[in-house]
Coordinates of C-alpha atoms in Angstrom, one line a residue:
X1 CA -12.4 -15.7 17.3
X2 CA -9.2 -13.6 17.8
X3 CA -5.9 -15.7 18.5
X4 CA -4.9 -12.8 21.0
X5 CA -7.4 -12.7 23.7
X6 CA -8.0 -16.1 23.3
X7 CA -4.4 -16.8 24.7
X8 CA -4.8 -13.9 27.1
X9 CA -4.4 -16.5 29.9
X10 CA -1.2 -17.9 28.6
X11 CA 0.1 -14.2 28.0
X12 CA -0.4 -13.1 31.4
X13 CA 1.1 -16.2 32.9
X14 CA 4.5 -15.0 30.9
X15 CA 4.7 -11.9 31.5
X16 CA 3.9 -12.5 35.5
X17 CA 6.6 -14.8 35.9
X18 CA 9.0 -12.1 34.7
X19 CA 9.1 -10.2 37.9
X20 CA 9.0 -13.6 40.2
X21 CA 11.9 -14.9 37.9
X22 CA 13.8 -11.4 38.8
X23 CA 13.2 -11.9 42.3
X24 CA 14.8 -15.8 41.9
X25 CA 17.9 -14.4 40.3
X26 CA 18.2 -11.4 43.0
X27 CA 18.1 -14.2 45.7
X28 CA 20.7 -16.4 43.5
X29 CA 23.1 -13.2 43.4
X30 CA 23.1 -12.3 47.1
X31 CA 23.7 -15.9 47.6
X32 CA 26.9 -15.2 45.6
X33 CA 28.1 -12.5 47.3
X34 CA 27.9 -14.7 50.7
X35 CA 30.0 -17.0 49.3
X36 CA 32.6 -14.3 48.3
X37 CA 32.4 -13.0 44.7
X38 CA 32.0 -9.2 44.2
X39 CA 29.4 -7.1 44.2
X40 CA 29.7 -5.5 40.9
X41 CA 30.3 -9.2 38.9
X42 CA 27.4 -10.5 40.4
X43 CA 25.1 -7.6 39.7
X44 CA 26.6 -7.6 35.6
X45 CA 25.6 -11.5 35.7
X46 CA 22.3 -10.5 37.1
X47 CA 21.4 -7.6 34.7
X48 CA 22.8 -10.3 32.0
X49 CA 20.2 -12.8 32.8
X50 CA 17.5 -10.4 33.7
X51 CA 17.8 -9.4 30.6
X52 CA 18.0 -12.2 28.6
X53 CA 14.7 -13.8 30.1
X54 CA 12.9 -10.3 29.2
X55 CA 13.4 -10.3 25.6
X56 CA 12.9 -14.0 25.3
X57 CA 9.2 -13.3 26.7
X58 CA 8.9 -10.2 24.9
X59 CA 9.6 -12.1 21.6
X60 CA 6.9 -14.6 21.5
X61 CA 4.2 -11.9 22.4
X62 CA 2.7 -10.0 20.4
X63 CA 0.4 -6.5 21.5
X64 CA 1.8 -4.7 24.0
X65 CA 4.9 -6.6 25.3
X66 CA 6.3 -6.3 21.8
X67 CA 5.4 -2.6 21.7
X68 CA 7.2 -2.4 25.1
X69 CA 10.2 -4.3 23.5
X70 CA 10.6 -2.2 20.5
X71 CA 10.2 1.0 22.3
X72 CA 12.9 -0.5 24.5
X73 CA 15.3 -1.8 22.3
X74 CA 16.3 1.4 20.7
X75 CA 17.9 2.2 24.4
X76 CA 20.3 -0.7 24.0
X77 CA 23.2 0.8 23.3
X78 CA 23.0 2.6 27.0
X79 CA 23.9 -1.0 28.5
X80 CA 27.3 -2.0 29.1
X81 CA 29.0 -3.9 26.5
X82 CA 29.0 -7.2 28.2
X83 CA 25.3 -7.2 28.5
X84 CA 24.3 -5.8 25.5
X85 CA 26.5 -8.4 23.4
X86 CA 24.6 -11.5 24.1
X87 CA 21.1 -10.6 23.7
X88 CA 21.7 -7.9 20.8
X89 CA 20.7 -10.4 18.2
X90 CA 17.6 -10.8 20.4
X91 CA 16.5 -7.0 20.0
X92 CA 17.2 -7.5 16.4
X93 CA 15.2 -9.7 15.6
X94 CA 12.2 -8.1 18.2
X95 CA 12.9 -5.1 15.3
X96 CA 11.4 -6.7 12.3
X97 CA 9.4 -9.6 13.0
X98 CA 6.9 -11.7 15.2
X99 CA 5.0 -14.9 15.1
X100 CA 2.6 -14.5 11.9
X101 CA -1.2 -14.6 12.0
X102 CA -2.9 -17.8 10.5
X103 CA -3.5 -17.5 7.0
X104 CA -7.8 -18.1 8.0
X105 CA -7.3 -15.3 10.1
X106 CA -6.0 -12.9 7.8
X107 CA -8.9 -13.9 5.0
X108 CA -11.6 -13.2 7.7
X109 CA -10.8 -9.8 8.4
X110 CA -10.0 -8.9 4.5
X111 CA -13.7 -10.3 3.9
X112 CA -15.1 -8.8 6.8
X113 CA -13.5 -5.4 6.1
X114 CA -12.9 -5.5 2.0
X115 CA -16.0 -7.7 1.0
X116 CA -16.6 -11.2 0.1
X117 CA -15.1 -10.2 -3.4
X118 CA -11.9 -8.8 -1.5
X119 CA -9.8 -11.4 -4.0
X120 CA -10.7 -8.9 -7.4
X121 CA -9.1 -6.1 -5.6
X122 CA -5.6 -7.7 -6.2
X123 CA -3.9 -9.1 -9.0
X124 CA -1.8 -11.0 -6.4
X125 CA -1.8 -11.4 -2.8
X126 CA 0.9 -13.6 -0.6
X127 CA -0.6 -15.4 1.9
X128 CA 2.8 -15.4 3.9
X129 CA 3.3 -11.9 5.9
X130 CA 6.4 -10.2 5.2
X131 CA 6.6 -8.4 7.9
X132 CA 5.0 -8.5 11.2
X133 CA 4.9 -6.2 14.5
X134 CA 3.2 -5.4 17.6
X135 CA -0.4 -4.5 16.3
X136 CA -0.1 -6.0 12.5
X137 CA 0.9 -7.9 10.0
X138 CA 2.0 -7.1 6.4
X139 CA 1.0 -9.0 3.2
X140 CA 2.8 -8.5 -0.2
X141 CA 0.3 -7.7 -3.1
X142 CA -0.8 -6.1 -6.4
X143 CA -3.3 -3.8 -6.7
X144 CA -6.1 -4.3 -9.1
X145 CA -4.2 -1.4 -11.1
X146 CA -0.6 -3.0 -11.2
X147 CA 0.8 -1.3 -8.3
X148 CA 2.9 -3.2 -5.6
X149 CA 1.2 -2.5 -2.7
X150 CA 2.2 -3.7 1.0
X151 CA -1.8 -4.9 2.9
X152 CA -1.2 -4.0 6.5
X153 CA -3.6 -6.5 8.2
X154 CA -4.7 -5.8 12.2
X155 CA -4.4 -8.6 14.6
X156 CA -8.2 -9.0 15.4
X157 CA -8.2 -8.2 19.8
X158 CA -5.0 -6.1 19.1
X159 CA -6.0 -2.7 21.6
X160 CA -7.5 -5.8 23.9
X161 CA -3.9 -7.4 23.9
X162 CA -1.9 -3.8 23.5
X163 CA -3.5 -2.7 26.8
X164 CA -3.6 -5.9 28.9
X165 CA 0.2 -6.2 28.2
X166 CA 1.2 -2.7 29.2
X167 CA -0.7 -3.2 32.1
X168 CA 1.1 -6.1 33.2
X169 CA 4.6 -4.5 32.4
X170 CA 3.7 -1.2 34.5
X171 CA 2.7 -3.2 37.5
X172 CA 6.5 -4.2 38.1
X173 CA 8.4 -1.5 35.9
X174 CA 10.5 -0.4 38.9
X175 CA 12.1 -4.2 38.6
X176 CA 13.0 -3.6 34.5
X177 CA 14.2 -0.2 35.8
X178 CA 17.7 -1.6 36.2
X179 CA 17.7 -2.8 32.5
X180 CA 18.5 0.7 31.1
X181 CA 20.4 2.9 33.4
X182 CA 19.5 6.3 33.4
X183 CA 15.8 5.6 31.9
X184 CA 12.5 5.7 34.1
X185 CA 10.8 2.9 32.5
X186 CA 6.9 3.8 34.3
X187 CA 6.6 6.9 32.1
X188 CA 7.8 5.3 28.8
X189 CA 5.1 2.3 29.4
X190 CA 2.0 4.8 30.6
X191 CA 3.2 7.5 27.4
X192 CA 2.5 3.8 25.2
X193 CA -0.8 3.4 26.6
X194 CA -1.7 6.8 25.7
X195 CA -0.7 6.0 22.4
X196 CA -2.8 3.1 22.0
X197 CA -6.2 4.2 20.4
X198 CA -4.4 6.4 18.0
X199 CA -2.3 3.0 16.6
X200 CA -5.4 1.1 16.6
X201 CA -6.7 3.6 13.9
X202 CA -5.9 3.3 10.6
X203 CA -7.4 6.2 9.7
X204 CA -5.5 8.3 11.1
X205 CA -2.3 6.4 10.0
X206 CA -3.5 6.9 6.8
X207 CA -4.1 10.5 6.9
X208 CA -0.6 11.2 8.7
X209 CA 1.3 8.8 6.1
X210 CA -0.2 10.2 3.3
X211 CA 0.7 13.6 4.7
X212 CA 3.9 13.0 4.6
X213 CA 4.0 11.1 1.3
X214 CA 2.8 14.2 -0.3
X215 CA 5.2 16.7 1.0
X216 CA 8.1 14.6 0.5
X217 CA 7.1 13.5 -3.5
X218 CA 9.9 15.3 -4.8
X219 CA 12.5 14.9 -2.0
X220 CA 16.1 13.6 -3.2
X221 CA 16.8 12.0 0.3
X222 CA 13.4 10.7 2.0
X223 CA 10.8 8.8 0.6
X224 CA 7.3 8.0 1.8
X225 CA 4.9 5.6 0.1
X226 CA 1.6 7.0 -0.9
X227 CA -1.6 5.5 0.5
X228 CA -3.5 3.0 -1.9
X229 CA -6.5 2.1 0.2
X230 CA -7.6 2.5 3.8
X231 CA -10.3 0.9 5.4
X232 CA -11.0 0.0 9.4
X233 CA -8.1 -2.8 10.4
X234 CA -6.8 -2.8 6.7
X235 CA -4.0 -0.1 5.4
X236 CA -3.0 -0.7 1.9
X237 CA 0.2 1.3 0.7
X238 CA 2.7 1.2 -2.2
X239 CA 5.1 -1.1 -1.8
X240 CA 8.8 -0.5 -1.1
X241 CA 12.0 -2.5 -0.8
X242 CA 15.6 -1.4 0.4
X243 CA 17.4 -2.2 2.9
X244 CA 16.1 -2.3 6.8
X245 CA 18.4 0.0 9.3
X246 CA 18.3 -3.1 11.4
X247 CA 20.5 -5.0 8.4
X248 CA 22.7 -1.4 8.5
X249 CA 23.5 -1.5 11.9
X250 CA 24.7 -5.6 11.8
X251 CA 26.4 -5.4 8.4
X252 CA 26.3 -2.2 6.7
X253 CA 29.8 -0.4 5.3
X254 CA 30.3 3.4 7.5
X255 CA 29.2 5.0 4.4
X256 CA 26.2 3.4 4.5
X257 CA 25.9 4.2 8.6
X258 CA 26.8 7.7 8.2
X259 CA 24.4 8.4 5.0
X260 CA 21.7 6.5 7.3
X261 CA 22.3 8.8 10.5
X262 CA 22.3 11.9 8.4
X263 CA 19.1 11.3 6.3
X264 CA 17.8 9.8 10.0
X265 CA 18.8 13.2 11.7
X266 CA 17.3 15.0 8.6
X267 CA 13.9 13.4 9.0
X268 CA 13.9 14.2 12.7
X269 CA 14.1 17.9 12.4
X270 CA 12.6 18.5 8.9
X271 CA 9.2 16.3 9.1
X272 CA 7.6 18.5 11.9
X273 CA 8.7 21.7 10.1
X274 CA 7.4 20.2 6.5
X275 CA 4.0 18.9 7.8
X276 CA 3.5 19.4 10.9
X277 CA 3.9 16.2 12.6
X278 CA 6.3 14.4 14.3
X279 CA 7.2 10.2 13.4
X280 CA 7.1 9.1 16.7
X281 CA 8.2 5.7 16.6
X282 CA 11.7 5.6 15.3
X283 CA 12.9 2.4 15.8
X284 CA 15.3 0.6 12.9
X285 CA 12.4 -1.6 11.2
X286 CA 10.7 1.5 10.5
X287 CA 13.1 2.6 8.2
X288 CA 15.0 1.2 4.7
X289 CA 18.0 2.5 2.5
X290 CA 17.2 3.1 -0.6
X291 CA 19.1 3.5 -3.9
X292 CA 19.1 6.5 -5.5
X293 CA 20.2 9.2 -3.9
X294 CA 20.9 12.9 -5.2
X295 CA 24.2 11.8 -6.6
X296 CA 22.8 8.7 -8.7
X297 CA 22.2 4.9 -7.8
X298 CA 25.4 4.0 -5.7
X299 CA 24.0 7.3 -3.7
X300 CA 21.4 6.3 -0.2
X301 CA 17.8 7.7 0.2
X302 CA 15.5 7.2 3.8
X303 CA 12.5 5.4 3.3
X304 CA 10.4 5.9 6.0
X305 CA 7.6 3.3 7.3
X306 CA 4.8 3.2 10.1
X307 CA 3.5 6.4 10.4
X308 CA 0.7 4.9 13.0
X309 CA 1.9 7.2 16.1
X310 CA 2.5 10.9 15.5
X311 CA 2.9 13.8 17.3
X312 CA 1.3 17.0 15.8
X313 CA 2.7 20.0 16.1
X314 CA 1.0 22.5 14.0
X315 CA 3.7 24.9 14.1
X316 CA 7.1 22.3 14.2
X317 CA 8.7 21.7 16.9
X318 CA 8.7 24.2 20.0
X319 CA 10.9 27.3 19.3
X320 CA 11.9 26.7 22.9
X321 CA 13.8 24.0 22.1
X322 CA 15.9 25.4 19.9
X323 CA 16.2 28.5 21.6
X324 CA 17.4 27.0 24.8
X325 CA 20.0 24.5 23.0
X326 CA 22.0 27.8 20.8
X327 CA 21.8 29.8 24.7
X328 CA 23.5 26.5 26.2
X329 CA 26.0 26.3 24.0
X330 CA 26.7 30.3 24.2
X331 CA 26.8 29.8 28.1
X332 CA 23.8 31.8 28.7
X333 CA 23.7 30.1 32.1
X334 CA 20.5 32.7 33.3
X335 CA 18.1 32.9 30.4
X336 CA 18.6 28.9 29.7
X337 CA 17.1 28.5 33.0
X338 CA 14.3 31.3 32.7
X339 CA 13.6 29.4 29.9
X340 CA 13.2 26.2 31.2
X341 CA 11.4 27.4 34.2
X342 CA 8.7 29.2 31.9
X343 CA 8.1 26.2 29.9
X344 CA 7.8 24.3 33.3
X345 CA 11.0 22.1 33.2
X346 CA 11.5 23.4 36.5
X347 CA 8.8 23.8 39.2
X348 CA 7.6 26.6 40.8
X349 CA 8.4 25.2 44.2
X350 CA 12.3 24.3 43.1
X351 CA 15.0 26.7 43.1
X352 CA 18.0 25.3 41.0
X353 CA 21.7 26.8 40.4
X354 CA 21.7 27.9 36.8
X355 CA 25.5 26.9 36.4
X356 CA 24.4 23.8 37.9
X357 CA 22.1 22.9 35.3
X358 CA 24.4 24.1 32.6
X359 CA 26.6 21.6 33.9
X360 CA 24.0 19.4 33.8
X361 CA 22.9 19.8 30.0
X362 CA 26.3 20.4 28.1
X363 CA 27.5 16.7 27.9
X364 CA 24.1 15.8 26.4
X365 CA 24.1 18.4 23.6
X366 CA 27.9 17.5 22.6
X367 CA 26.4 16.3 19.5
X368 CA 25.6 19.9 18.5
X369 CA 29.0 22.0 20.0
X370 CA 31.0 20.4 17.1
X371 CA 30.3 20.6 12.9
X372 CA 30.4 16.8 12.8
X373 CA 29.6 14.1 15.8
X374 CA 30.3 10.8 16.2
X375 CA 27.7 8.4 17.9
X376 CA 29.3 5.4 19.3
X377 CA 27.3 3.1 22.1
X378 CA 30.5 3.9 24.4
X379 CA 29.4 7.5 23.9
X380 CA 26.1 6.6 24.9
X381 CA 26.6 4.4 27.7
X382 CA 28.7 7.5 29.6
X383 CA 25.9 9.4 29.2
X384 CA 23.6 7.5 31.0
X385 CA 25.9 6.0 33.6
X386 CA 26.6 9.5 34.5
X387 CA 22.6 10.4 35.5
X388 CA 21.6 7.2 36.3
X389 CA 25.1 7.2 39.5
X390 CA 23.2 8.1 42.4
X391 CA 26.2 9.8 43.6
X392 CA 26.5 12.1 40.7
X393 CA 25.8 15.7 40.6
X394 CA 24.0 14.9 37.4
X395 CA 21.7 12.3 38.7
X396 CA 20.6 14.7 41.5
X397 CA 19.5 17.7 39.3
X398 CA 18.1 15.2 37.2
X399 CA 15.6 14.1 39.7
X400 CA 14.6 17.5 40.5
X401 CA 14.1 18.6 37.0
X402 CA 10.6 17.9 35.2
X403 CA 9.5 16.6 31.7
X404 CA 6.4 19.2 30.8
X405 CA 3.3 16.2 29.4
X406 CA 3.6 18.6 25.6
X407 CA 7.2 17.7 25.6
X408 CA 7.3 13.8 26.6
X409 CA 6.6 12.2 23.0
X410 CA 9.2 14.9 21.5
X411 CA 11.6 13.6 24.1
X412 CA 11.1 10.3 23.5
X413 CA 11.8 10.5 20.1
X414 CA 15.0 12.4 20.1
X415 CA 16.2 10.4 22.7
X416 CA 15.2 7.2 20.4
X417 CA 16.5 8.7 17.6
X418 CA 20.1 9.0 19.4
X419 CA 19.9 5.7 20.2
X420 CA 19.7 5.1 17.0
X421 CA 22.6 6.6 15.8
X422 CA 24.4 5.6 17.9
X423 CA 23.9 2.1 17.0
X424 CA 24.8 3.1 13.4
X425 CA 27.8 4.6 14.6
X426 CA 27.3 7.3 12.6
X427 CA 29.4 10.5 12.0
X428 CA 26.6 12.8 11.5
X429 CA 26.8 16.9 10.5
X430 CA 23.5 17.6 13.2
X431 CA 24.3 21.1 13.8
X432 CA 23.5 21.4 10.2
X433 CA 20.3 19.9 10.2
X434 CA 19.8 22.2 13.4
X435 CA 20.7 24.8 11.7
X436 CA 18.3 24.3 8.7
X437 CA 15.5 23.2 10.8
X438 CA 15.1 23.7 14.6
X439 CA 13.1 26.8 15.1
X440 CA 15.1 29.2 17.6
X441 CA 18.4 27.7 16.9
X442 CA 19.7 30.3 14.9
X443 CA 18.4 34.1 16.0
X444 CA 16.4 36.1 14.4
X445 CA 18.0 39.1 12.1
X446 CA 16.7 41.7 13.1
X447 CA 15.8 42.6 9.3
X448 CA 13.8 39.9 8.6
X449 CA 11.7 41.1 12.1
X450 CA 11.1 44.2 10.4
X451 CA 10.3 42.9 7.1
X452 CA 7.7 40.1 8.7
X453 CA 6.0 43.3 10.9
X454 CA 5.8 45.3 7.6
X455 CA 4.1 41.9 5.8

């Protein structure tokens, strides 16, 4: 029997007592402010300890709440300083591993799924994982050919445990609301759910990685291990060491943080373009430093992990975005928000001022006015302190403004990405990788219209 469900009981009882353990510390902080201390020190101390207990919980789960927590993570460098410090190790750690699976456990799935003679398909196998994370665990091995392969093993009851958890955590998002200011938390949990059945699939993760692995064989800065075996709950893939962002963005050197946000920024724009499909889970343990690069070993190549949730987008990413971004930046006030009304970011029953939502868009795509960018969390924090202040202009247009269901996952993932980088601290050249792969962003010559038409 599955350790998951088995311990649904126990998991529900955690998660539960997140909100009634919110609602203690709300009473505790207007019980402060009677006594006299300020508003805005209590609410800090609050937030602190809100948070705190969250990512505690989240920790010792597996399934959903560890889904939720990685997904979550990424937007830390939106909270102010003084919380963020204290737990950061926390989110670190929630990253790159979780409790492991029992060795038994992991041995009854390979038999049930490999065959009783699973064993004479490797030449080694560690019984210790070396990685775990929200639906799996991964096993060091060598293939019965010599190859180092990495067995990605599914928690038996993982959709049972994915689903119950997000469940849970939707039923009281409004109270984690707080946690990351400027972020509506309900979408970000139901967009996971949706997302559930397509992790759960090896399959497909197979098909996508493999995808990828191919079209990036010869690349000088990504790399993509190629699919060894795939079979229902088991995924095995080469091998590959390096160094995990997560290490990067506690210890790494700025050349190592700006080589990192480049090839990260890279991947972003050029994977949709190249095959199609988008990596939609870009958080730090999904991606190593490897040696190597185009200008020899003390050079930095991406290796990219996890490709278990993808967007496809047979033709890249919307021309619309790109489009719209080069006509912000030119000040095209009117078309921007023709645009953006056609593609249904604006309703057909709201009437906005164009300037307004220029105004509105100009400080996000900084990034992109300037050759190179630095992403810093202080960077990021003004960002979303200035849509998330009620009395902002920002936070007003924001609420009337709407997130069209083709363009949620793509928006998730840039704003992920960003999070990212900024994390890193990264200097990145993005309007180069803009330039090079963000349909739209760069009109059209008119010669190469006539040239296609005459094709």
């Amino acid at each position: 029997m599955s350790d998951l469900p088995r311990k649904a009981v126990t998991r529900t009882a955690k998660l539960a007592a997140l909100p009634l353990g919110i609602a203690g510390r709300a009473t505790w902080g207007l019980g402060k402010r009677i006594v006299g201390e300020s508003a805005e020190l209590v609410g800090r101390e609050l937030q602190q300890r809100t948070a705190e207990q969250l990512f505690k919980v989240l920790g010792e789960l597996k399934g959903g709440a560890m889904k939720f927590g990685q997904a979550l993570s990424v937007f830390e460098s939106a909270l102010p300083e003084e919380v963020a410090g204290p737990y950061r190790a926390a989110l670190t750690k929630l990253q790159e591993a979780a409790p492991p699976m029992p060795t038994r456990t992991v041995h009854a799935v390979l038999e049930e799924r490999l065959g009783e003679g699973w064993h004479e398909l490797f030449l080694e196998f560690e019984d210790k994982p070396a990685a775990a994370a929200s639906i799996g665990q991964v096993h060091r091995g060598v293939w019965h050919d010599g190859r180092e392969v990495a067995v990605k093993v599914q928690y038996p009851g993982a959709g049972e445990a994915l689903l119950s958890d997000l469940n849970q955590l939707s039923r009281f998002s409004r109270l984690l609301g707080p946690l990351i200011p400027g972020m509506d938390i309900k979408p970000l949990i139901a967009e996971l759910k949706d997302r559930v059945s397509e992790e759960l699939d090896y399959g497909l993760e197979a098909q996508a990685q493999q995808a990828h692995a191919e079209e990036f064989t010869d690349d000088p800065d990504v790399v993509v291990p190629q699919v060894v075996h795939q079979s229902d709950q088991i995924l095995v893939t080469e091998w590959m060491d390096g160094i995990p962002l997560s290490e990067i963005i506690s210890d790494g050197t700025q050349e190592q943080r700006d080589r990192a946000g480049q090839l990260l920024a890279r991947f972003l724009f050029s994977g949709p373009a190249r095959t199609g499909l988008l990596h939609a889970d870009p958080h730090p343990g999904n991606f190593r430093l490897l040696p190597g690069g185009p200008a020899g070993e003390d050079d930095w190549r991406l290796g990219v992990l996890d490709f278990g949730t993808v967007d496809r987008l047979p033709g890249g990413l919307p021309a619309t975005i790109g489009e719209s971004l080069r006509m912000t930046l030119d000040g095209e006030a009117e078309t921007v928000y023709e645009l953006l009304c056609a593609e249904g970011f604006v309703k057909e029953t709201i009437e906005l001022n164009p300037d307004a939502v220029m105004d509105y868009l100009l400080p996000i795509i900084e990034p992109a006015q300037v050759e190179e960018f630095t992403f810093t969390r202080g960077w990021m924090r003004s960002q979303a302190a200035r849509v998330a202040d009620p009395r902002s202009p920002a936070y007003q247009l924001g609420k009337q403004l709407n997130l069209p269901p083709s363009y949620l996952l793509i928006h998730r993932v840039t704003l992920s990405t960003i999070g990212v980088l900024c994390q890193l601290g990264a200097t990145v050249r993005l309007r180069e990788e803009l330039e090079g792969w963000l349909p739209g962003f760069v009109p059209e010559d008119p010669a190469d219209g006539e040239e296609a038409a005459e094709a």
